[in-house]
Short mmCIF file of N, CA and C in Angstrom, two decimals:
data_model
loop_
_atom_site.label_atom_id
_atom_site.label_comp_id
_atom_site.label_asym_id
_atom_site.label_seq_id
_atom_site.Cartn_x
_atom_site.Cartn_y
_atom_site.Cartn_z
N MET A 1 98.40 170.76 58.33
CA MET A 1 98.69 172.38 57.09
C MET A 1 96.88 171.28 56.50
N SER A 2 97.60 172.86 55.80
CA SER A 2 95.59 172.83 54.73
C SER A 2 96.18 171.49 53.77
N TYR A 3 94.94 171.31 52.38
CA TYR A 3 95.07 170.53 51.20
C TYR A 3 96.06 172.07 50.81
N GLY A 4 95.53 172.82 50.65
CA GLY A 4 96.70 173.60 49.54
C GLY A 4 97.98 173.63 49.52
N SER A 5 98.56 173.32 51.10
CA SER A 5 99.43 173.45 51.38
C SER A 5 100.56 171.76 51.07
N LEU A 6 99.07 171.01 51.39
CA LEU A 6 100.11 170.04 50.82
C LEU A 6 100.08 169.32 49.46
N SER A 7 99.19 168.27 49.50
CA SER A 7 98.59 167.49 48.65
C SER A 7 97.44 166.31 48.63
N LYS A 8 97.40 165.60 47.73
CA LYS A 8 96.32 164.92 48.43
C LYS A 8 97.04 163.14 48.69
N ASN A 9 98.38 163.53 48.58
CA ASN A 9 98.95 162.32 48.90
C ASN A 9 98.78 162.57 50.36
N ALA A 10 99.36 163.51 50.57
CA ALA A 10 99.59 163.61 52.34
C ALA A 10 98.33 163.77 52.82
N CYS A 11 97.25 163.97 52.64
CA CYS A 11 95.76 164.38 52.71
C CYS A 11 95.66 162.42 53.04
N TRP A 12 95.89 161.67 52.08
CA TRP A 12 95.16 160.78 52.18
C TRP A 12 96.52 159.61 53.33
N ARG A 13 96.93 160.34 53.80
CA ARG A 13 98.57 159.19 54.54
C ARG A 13 96.86 159.41 55.90
N SER A 14 95.80 159.74 55.65
CA SER A 14 95.09 160.26 56.95
C SER A 14 94.82 158.53 57.56
N THR A 15 94.90 157.99 56.69
CA THR A 15 94.18 156.61 56.58
C THR A 15 95.82 155.86 57.63
N ALA A 16 96.65 155.99 57.40
CA ALA A 16 97.52 155.25 58.78
C ALA A 16 97.05 156.02 59.96
N GLY A 17 96.61 156.89 60.13
CA GLY A 17 96.01 157.87 61.05
C GLY A 17 94.73 157.05 62.13
N ARG A 18 94.55 156.30 60.80
CA ARG A 18 93.05 155.14 61.83
C ARG A 18 93.27 154.49 61.91
N ARG A 19 94.87 153.43 61.35
CA ARG A 19 95.35 152.55 61.64
C ARG A 19 95.67 152.99 63.20
N ARG A 20 96.58 154.06 63.18
CA ARG A 20 97.73 153.92 64.57
C ARG A 20 96.57 154.85 65.44
N ARG A 21 95.48 155.33 65.62
CA ARG A 21 95.06 155.92 66.21
C ARG A 21 94.79 157.28 66.41
N PHE A 22 95.21 158.50 65.45
CA PHE A 22 95.56 159.53 65.67
C PHE A 22 94.68 160.04 64.26
N ALA A 23 94.48 161.52 64.77
CA ALA A 23 93.32 162.33 63.90
C ALA A 23 94.25 163.19 62.99
N HIS A 24 93.97 164.04 61.81
CA HIS A 24 94.88 164.40 61.28
C HIS A 24 93.94 165.91 61.41
N ASP A 25 94.45 166.66 61.08
CA ASP A 25 94.21 168.10 61.73
C ASP A 25 93.94 168.53 59.74
N THR A 26 92.81 169.21 59.78
CA THR A 26 92.35 169.89 58.23
C THR A 26 93.75 171.03 57.62
N GLY A 27 93.99 171.69 58.79
CA GLY A 27 94.35 173.30 58.40
C GLY A 27 93.44 174.34 57.87
N GLU A 28 93.53 175.41 58.07
CA GLU A 28 92.63 176.26 57.40
C GLU A 28 91.99 176.72 56.33
N GLY A 29 92.43 175.58 55.21
CA GLY A 29 92.33 174.87 54.12
C GLY A 29 90.84 174.63 54.06
N GLY A 30 89.93 173.71 55.15
CA GLY A 30 88.54 173.70 54.65
C GLY A 30 89.09 171.32 55.08
N LEU A 31 87.79 171.17 54.71
CA LEU A 31 87.85 170.26 54.55
C LEU A 31 87.83 169.58 53.08
N SER A 32 88.87 168.66 52.15
CA SER A 32 88.39 168.65 50.90
C SER A 32 88.48 167.21 50.79
N PRO A 33 87.47 166.95 49.48
CA PRO A 33 87.66 165.37 49.42
C PRO A 33 88.91 164.30 49.60
N TYR A 34 89.81 164.96 49.49
CA TYR A 34 90.87 164.19 50.19
C TYR A 34 91.57 163.96 51.59
N HIS A 35 91.02 164.79 52.32
CA HIS A 35 90.40 164.41 53.77
C HIS A 35 89.52 163.54 54.40
N LEU A 36 88.50 163.17 53.49
CA LEU A 36 87.37 162.57 53.73
C LEU A 36 87.69 161.25 52.82
N GLU A 37 88.08 161.14 52.12
CA GLU A 37 87.72 159.73 51.37
C GLU A 37 88.30 158.47 51.94
N PRO A 38 89.86 158.77 52.85
CA PRO A 38 89.92 157.31 53.75
C PRO A 38 89.49 156.98 54.39
N GLY A 39 88.86 158.34 55.48
CA GLY A 39 88.09 157.80 56.72
C GLY A 39 88.96 158.06 57.65
N GLY A 40 90.00 158.85 57.83
CA GLY A 40 90.49 158.59 58.96
C GLY A 40 89.78 159.86 59.80
N ASP A 41 89.71 160.01 61.01
CA ASP A 41 89.34 160.91 62.66
C ASP A 41 90.66 162.40 61.67
N LEU A 42 89.37 163.23 61.96
CA LEU A 42 89.41 164.19 61.30
C LEU A 42 89.46 165.28 62.52
N ILE A 43 90.39 166.74 62.25
CA ILE A 43 90.44 167.54 63.59
C ILE A 43 90.13 169.05 62.03
N TRP A 44 88.84 169.16 62.56
CA TRP A 44 88.39 169.90 61.37
C TRP A 44 88.43 171.90 61.64
N GLN A 45 90.10 172.15 61.36
CA GLN A 45 90.18 173.41 61.69
C GLN A 45 89.64 174.55 60.88
N VAL A 46 88.78 174.78 61.40
CA VAL A 46 87.98 176.73 60.98
C VAL A 46 88.40 177.61 59.85
N GLY A 47 89.07 177.95 61.06
CA GLY A 47 89.81 179.53 60.55
C GLY A 47 89.70 180.69 60.22
N THR A 48 88.82 181.14 59.26
CA THR A 48 88.56 182.23 58.56
C THR A 48 86.82 182.21 58.81
N GLY A 49 86.71 180.63 58.30
CA GLY A 49 85.14 179.86 58.44
C GLY A 49 85.46 179.78 56.58
N TYR A 50 85.92 180.57 55.84
CA TYR A 50 85.51 181.02 54.23
C TYR A 50 86.00 179.43 53.68
N PHE A 51 86.18 178.03 54.24
CA PHE A 51 86.75 177.26 53.56
C PHE A 51 85.71 176.14 54.33
N SER A 52 84.77 175.26 53.57
CA SER A 52 83.72 174.27 54.59
C SER A 52 83.27 175.04 55.18
N ALA A 53 82.47 175.84 55.40
CA ALA A 53 81.82 176.64 56.41
C ALA A 53 80.58 177.04 56.52
N ARG A 54 81.26 177.41 55.25
CA ARG A 54 79.68 178.52 54.16
C ARG A 54 79.36 177.92 53.18
N THR A 55 77.90 178.35 52.75
CA THR A 55 78.45 178.03 51.18
C THR A 55 78.84 178.35 50.49
N LEU A 56 79.17 178.52 49.04
CA LEU A 56 79.87 179.58 48.42
C LEU A 56 80.22 180.56 48.13
N ASP A 57 78.52 181.06 47.98
CA ASP A 57 77.97 182.52 48.27
C ASP A 57 78.22 183.60 50.15
N GLY A 58 78.61 182.55 50.96
CA GLY A 58 78.79 183.35 51.96
C GLY A 58 77.45 183.35 52.79
N SER A 59 76.34 183.30 52.36
CA SER A 59 75.24 183.34 52.80
C SER A 59 74.81 183.02 53.92
N SER A 60 75.37 181.57 53.86
CA SER A 60 74.62 180.76 55.12
C SER A 60 75.33 179.92 55.58
N ARG A 61 75.56 179.47 56.74
CA ARG A 61 76.58 178.27 57.63
C ARG A 61 75.92 177.28 57.15
N ARG A 62 74.95 176.39 56.46
CA ARG A 62 74.22 175.37 56.48
C ARG A 62 75.55 174.40 56.27
N ALA A 63 76.85 174.83 55.79
CA ALA A 63 77.78 173.77 55.50
C ALA A 63 78.60 173.96 56.74
N LEU A 64 79.12 174.55 57.07
CA LEU A 64 79.27 173.97 58.63
C LEU A 64 78.36 172.92 59.46
N LYS A 65 77.64 173.37 59.81
CA LYS A 65 76.35 172.10 60.10
C LYS A 65 76.20 170.89 59.86
N GLU A 66 76.25 170.99 58.39
CA GLU A 66 76.47 169.55 57.57
C GLU A 66 77.87 169.09 57.67
N ASN A 67 78.90 169.98 57.39
CA ASN A 67 80.14 169.14 57.95
C ASN A 67 80.87 168.69 59.83
N ALA A 68 80.33 170.00 59.91
CA ALA A 68 80.37 168.79 61.76
C ALA A 68 79.74 168.07 61.71
N ALA A 69 78.51 167.24 61.44
CA ALA A 69 77.80 166.25 61.20
C ALA A 69 78.31 165.43 60.87
N ARG A 70 79.65 164.93 60.46
CA ARG A 70 80.14 163.98 59.92
C ARG A 70 81.38 163.27 60.51
N ALA A 71 80.63 162.10 60.51
CA ALA A 71 81.41 160.75 60.97
C ALA A 71 83.23 161.05 61.63
N GLN A 72 83.55 161.63 60.40
CA GLN A 72 85.38 161.51 60.56
C GLN A 72 86.01 162.97 61.64
N VAL A 73 84.55 163.82 61.33
CA VAL A 73 85.01 164.93 62.31
C VAL A 73 84.68 164.58 63.52
N LYS A 74 86.28 164.66 64.37
CA LYS A 74 85.68 164.90 65.57
C LYS A 74 85.96 165.36 66.83
N MET A 75 86.94 166.49 66.24
CA MET A 75 86.79 167.69 67.15
C MET A 75 86.73 169.24 65.70
N ILE A 76 86.54 170.21 65.92
CA ILE A 76 86.65 171.69 65.32
C ILE A 76 87.12 172.28 65.96
N ASP A 77 88.12 172.60 65.89
CA ASP A 77 89.93 173.93 65.69
C ASP A 77 89.47 174.95 64.96
#
């Protein structure tokens, strides 16, 4: 589920994933600071591509390339 559906506390639980060796799925809401801060492994769900995959004006895929290269992102869905 996405950050918008959950909360920062639920996203921070990915630190437990790091200790237990599982990945946290971001949901269609994209990568939030709350997904990235703890440093656990992430499955980045791109979905429609609106969140974290394009620049704010939607004109560039630069954000897609930058976020895909993050160490925490282990898989893209």
